[in-house]
CSV table of C-alpha atoms and ligand atoms in Angstrom, one decimal:
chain,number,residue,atom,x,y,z
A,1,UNK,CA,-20.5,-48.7,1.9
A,2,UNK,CA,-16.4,-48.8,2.3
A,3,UNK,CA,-14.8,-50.2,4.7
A,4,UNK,CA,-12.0,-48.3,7.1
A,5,UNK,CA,-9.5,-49.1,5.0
A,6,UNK,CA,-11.3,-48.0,2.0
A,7,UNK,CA,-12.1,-44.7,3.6
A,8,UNK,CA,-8.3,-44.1,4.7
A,9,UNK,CA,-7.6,-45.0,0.9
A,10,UNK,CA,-10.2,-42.8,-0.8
A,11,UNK,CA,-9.2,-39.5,1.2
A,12,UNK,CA,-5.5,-39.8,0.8
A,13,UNK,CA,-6.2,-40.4,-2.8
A,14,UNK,CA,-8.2,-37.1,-2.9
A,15,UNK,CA,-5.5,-35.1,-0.7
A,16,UNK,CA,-3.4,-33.9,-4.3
A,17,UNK,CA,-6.9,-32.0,-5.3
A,18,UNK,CA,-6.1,-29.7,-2.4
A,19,UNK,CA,-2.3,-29.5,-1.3
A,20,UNK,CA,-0.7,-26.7,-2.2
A,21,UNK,CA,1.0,-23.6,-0.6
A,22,UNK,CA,-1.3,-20.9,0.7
A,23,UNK,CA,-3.4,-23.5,2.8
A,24,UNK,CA,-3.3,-24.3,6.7
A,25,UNK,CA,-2.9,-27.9,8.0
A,26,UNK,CA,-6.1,-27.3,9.8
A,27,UNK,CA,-7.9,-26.8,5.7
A,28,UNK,CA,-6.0,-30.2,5.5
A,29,UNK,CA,-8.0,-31.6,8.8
A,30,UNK,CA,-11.2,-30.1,7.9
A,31,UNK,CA,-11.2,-31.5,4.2
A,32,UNK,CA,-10.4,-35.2,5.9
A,33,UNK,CA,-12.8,-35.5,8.6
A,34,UNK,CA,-15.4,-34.2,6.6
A,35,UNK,CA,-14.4,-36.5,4.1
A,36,UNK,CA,-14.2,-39.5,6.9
A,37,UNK,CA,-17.9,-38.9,8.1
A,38,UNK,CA,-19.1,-38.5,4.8
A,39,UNK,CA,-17.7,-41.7,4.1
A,40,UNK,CA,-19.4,-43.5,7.2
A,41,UNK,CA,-16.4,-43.5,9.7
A,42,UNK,CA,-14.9,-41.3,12.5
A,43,UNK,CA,-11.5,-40.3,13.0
A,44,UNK,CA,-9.6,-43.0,14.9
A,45,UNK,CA,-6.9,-40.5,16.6
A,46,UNK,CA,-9.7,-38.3,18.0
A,47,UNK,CA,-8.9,-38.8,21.3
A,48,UNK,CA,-6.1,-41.6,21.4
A,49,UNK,CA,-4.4,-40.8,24.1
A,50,UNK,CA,-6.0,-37.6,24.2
A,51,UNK,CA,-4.5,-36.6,20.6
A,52,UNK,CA,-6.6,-33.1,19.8
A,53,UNK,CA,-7.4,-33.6,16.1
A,54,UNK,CA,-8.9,-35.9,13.8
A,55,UNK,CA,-5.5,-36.5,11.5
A,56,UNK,CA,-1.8,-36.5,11.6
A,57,UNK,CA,-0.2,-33.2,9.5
A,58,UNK,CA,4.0,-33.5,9.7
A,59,UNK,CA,5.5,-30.8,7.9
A,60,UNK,CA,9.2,-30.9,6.7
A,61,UNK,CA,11.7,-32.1,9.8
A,62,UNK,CA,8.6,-32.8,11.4
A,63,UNK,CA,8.7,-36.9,11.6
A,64,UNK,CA,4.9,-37.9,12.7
A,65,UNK,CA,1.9,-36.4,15.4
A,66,UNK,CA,1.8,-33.0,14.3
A,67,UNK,CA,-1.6,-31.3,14.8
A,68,UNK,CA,-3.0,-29.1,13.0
A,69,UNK,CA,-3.2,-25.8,12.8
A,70,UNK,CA,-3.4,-22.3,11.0
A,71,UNK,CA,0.6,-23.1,10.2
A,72,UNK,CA,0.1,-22.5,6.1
A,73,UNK,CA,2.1,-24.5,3.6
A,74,UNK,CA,5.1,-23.2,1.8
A,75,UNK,CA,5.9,-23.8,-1.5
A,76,UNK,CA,9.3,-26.7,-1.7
A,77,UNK,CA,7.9,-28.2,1.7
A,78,UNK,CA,6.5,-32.0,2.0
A,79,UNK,CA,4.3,-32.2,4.0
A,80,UNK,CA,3.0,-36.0,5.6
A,81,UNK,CA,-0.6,-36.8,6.3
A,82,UNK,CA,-1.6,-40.1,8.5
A,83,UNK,CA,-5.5,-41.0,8.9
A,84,UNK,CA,-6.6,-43.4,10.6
A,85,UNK,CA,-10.6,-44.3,10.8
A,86,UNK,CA,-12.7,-46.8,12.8
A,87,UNK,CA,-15.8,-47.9,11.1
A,88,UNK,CA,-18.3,-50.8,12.5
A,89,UNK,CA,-15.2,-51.3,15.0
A,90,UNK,CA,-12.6,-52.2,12.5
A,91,UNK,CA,-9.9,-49.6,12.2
A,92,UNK,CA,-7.7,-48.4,9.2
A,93,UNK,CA,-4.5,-46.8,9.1
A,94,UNK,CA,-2.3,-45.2,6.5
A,95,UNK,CA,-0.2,-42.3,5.3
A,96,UNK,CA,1.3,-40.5,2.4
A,97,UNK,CA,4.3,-37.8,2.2
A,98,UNK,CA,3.0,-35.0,-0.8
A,99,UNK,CA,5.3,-32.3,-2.3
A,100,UNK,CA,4.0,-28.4,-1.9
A,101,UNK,CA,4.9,-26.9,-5.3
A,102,UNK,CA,8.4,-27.3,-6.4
A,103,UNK,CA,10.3,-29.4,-4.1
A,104,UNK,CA,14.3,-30.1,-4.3
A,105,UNK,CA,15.5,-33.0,-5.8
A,106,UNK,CA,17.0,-34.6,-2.2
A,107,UNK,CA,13.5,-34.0,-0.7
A,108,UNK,CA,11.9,-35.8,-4.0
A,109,UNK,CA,14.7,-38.5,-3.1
A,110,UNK,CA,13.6,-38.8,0.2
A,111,UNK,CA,9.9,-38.8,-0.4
A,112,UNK,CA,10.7,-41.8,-3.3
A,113,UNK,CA,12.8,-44.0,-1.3
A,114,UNK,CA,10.5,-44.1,1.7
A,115,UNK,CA,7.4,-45.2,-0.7
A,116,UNK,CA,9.7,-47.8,-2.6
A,117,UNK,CA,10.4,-49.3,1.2
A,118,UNK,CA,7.1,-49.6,2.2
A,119,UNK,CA,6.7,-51.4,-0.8
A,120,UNK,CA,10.0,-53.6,-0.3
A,121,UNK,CA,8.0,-54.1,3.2
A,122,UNK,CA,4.9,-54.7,2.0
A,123,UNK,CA,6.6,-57.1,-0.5
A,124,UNK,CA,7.8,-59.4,2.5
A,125,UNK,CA,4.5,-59.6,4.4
A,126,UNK,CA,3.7,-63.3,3.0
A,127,UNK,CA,2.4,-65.9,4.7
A,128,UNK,CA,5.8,-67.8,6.1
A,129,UNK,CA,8.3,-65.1,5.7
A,130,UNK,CA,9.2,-63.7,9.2
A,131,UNK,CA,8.0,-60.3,11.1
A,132,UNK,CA,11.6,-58.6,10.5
A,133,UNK,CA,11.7,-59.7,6.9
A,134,UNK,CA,9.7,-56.8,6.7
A,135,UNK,CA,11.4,-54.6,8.6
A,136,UNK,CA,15.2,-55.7,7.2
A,137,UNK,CA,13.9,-55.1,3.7
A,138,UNK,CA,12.8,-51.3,4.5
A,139,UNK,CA,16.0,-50.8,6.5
A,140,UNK,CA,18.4,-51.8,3.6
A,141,UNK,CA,16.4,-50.0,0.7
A,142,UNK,CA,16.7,-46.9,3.3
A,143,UNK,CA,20.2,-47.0,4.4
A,144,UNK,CA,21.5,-47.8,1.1
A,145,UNK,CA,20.4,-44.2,-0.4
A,146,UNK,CA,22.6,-42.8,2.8
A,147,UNK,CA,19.1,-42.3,4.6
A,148,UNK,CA,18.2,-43.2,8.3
A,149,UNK,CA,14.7,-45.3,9.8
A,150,UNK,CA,13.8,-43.9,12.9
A,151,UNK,CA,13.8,-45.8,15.8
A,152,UNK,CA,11.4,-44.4,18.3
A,153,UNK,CA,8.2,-44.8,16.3
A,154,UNK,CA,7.1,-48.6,14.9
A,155,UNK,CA,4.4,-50.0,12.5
A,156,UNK,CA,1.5,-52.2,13.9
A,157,UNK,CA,-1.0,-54.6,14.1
A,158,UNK,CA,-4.5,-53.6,13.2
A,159,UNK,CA,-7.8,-54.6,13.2
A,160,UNK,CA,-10.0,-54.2,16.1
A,161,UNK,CA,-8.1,-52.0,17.7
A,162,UNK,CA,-5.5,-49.3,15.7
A,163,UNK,CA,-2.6,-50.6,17.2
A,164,UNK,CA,-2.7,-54.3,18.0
A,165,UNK,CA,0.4,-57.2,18.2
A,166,UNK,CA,2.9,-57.3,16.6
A,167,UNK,CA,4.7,-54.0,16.6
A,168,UNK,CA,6.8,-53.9,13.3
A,169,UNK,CA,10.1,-52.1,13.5
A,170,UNK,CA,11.7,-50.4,9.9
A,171,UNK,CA,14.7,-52.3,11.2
A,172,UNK,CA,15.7,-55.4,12.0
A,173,UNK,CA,17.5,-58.7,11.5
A,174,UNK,CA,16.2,-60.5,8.3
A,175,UNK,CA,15.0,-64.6,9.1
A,176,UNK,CA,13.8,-63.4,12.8
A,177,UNK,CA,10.6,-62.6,14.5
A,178,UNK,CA,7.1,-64.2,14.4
A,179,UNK,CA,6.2,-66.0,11.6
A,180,UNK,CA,3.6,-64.4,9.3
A,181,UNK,CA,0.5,-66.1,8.9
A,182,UNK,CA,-2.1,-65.9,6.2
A,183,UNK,CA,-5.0,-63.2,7.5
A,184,UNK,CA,-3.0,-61.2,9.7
A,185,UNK,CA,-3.7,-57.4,9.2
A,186,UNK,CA,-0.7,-55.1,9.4
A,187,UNK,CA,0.0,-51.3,9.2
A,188,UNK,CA,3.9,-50.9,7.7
A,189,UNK,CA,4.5,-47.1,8.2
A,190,UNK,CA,8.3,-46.4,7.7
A,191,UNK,CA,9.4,-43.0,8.9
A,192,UNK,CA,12.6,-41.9,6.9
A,193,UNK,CA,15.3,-39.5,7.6
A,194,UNK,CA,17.5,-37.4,5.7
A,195,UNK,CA,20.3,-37.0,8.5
A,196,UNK,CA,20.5,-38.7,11.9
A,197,UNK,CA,17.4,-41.4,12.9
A,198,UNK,CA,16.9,-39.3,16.0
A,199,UNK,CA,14.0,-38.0,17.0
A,200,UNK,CA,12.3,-35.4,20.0
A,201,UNK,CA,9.0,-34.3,21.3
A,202,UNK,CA,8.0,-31.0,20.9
A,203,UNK,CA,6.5,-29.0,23.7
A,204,UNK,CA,2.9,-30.0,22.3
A,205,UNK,CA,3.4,-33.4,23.7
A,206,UNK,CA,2.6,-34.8,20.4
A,207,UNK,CA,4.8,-33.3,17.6
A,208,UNK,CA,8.0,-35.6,16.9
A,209,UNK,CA,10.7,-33.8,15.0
A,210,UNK,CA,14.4,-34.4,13.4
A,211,UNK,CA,16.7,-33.8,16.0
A,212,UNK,CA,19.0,-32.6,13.0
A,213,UNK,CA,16.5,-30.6,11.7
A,214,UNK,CA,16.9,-32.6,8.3
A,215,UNK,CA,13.9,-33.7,6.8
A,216,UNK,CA,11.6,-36.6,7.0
A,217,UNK,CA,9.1,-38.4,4.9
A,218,UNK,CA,6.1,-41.3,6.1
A,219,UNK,CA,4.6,-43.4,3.8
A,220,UNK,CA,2.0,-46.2,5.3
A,221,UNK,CA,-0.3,-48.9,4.5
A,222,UNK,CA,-2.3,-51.5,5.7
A,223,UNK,CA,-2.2,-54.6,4.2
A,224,UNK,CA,-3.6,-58.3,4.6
A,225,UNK,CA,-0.7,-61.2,4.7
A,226,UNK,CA,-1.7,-63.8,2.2
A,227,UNK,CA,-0.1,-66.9,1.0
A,228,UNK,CA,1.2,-64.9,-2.1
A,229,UNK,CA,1.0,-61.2,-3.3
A,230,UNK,CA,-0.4,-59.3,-0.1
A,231,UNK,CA,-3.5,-57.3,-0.3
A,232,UNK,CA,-3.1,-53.7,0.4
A,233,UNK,CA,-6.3,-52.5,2.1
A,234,UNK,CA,-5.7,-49.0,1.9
A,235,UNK,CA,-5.3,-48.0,-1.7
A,236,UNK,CA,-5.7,-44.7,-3.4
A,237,UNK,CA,-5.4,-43.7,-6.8
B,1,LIG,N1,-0.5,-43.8,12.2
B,1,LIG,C1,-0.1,-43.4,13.5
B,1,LIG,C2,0.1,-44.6,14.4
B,1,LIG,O1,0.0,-45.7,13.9
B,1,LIG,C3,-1.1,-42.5,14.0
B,1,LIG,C4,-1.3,-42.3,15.5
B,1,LIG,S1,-1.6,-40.7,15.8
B,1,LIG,C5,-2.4,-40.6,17.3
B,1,LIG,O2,0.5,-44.5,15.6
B,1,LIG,F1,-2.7,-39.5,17.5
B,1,LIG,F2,-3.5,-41.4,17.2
B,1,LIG,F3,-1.7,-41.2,18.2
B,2,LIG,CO1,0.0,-46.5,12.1
């Protein structure tokens, strides 16, 4: 039997097989949590904080948190989808930003840049490198490509609880921060921008949104810290 992470992994790996216009972002739900109990595990936002569904579907200049719903996919939107699952009380967390059909070229942009950070992220989290060594390295990749990290929302620890110490800004001053130890379990999740890093809550309570309107992608694993190449926990293929 998987593991959290491996669950998390396995049905965002299986999420192209079903993205594409026509469907709702409650299909999108229903695949996943079907997927997540088959797999052993329950939903791990079920009830955070009294979030109403069992994943996270962000549609275009929405950033993270949307629920959803019988909103249908359009053909050039991107659309993000963040699961999180607790299995045998260990939780994992991750999240991936898909194209819907054709998408334009900036949005492609956007969606590529925010997966090379997390990498450049990822990339930092060894064993004696410092917390905002992860963060600086996302930040630069971003703003270098004229794109913005928002501020409001932050990666995490994980492990026994979703979100655990430390929280993990996408910005930060390189050389600061805790220093990473071998064994630690962290969820890097930057959330890009195409125009301003601002963000608001919808009238749902939940849904966070561009206050530009400009588009956003999310792109998120969670990964061990080792004394070399970090593990990434929550692979897909
Ligand atoms: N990946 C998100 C996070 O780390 C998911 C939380 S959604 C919630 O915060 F609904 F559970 F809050
Ligand atoms: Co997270």
């Amino acid at each position: 039997m998987s593991g959290p992470c491996r669950a998390v992994g396995e049905v965002l790996g299986s999420l192209g097989t079903i993205i594409r216009a026509g469907i709702t972002t409650r299909d999108i739900e229903d695949f996943a949590d079907t997927r997540i109990r088959e797999l052993g595990g329950r939903s791990a936002f079920r009830g955070y904080r009294g979030y109403p569904a069992s994943i996270c579907v962000s549609i275009n200049e929405q950033v993270v948190h949307g629920i959803p719903s019988n909103r249908k996919l359009n053909d050039g939107d991107i659309v993000s989808v963040d699961v999180g699952v607790e299995m045998d009380g260990f939780y994992g967390d991750a999240a991936i930003t898909l194209p819907v059909g054709n998408v334009s070229d900036s949005d492609s942009t956007l969606m590529r840049v925010t997966e090379e950070a997390l990498y450049l992220g990822i990339g930092q989290a060894v064993e004696g490198n410092r917390l905002f060594d992860i963060s600086h390295a996302i930040q630069r990749h971003v703003e270098q490509h004229g794109f913005s990290v928002v501020r409001m929302f932050v990666g995490h620890g994980i492990g026994r609880e979703m979100h655990e110490e430390p929280q993990i800004p996408n910005y930060g001053p390189p050389g600061q921060g805790p220093r990473l130890r071998r064994g630690m379990t962290l969820a890097i999740e930057p959330m890009v921008n195409a125009g301003t890093h601002d963000v608001k809550i919808l009238a749902d309570g939940w849904t966070a949104v561009t206050r530009d309107g400009k588009k956003s992608a999310h792109f998120e694993h969670t990964i061990c810290v080792t004394e070399a190449t970090p593990v990434i926990l929550t692979k897909y293929k």
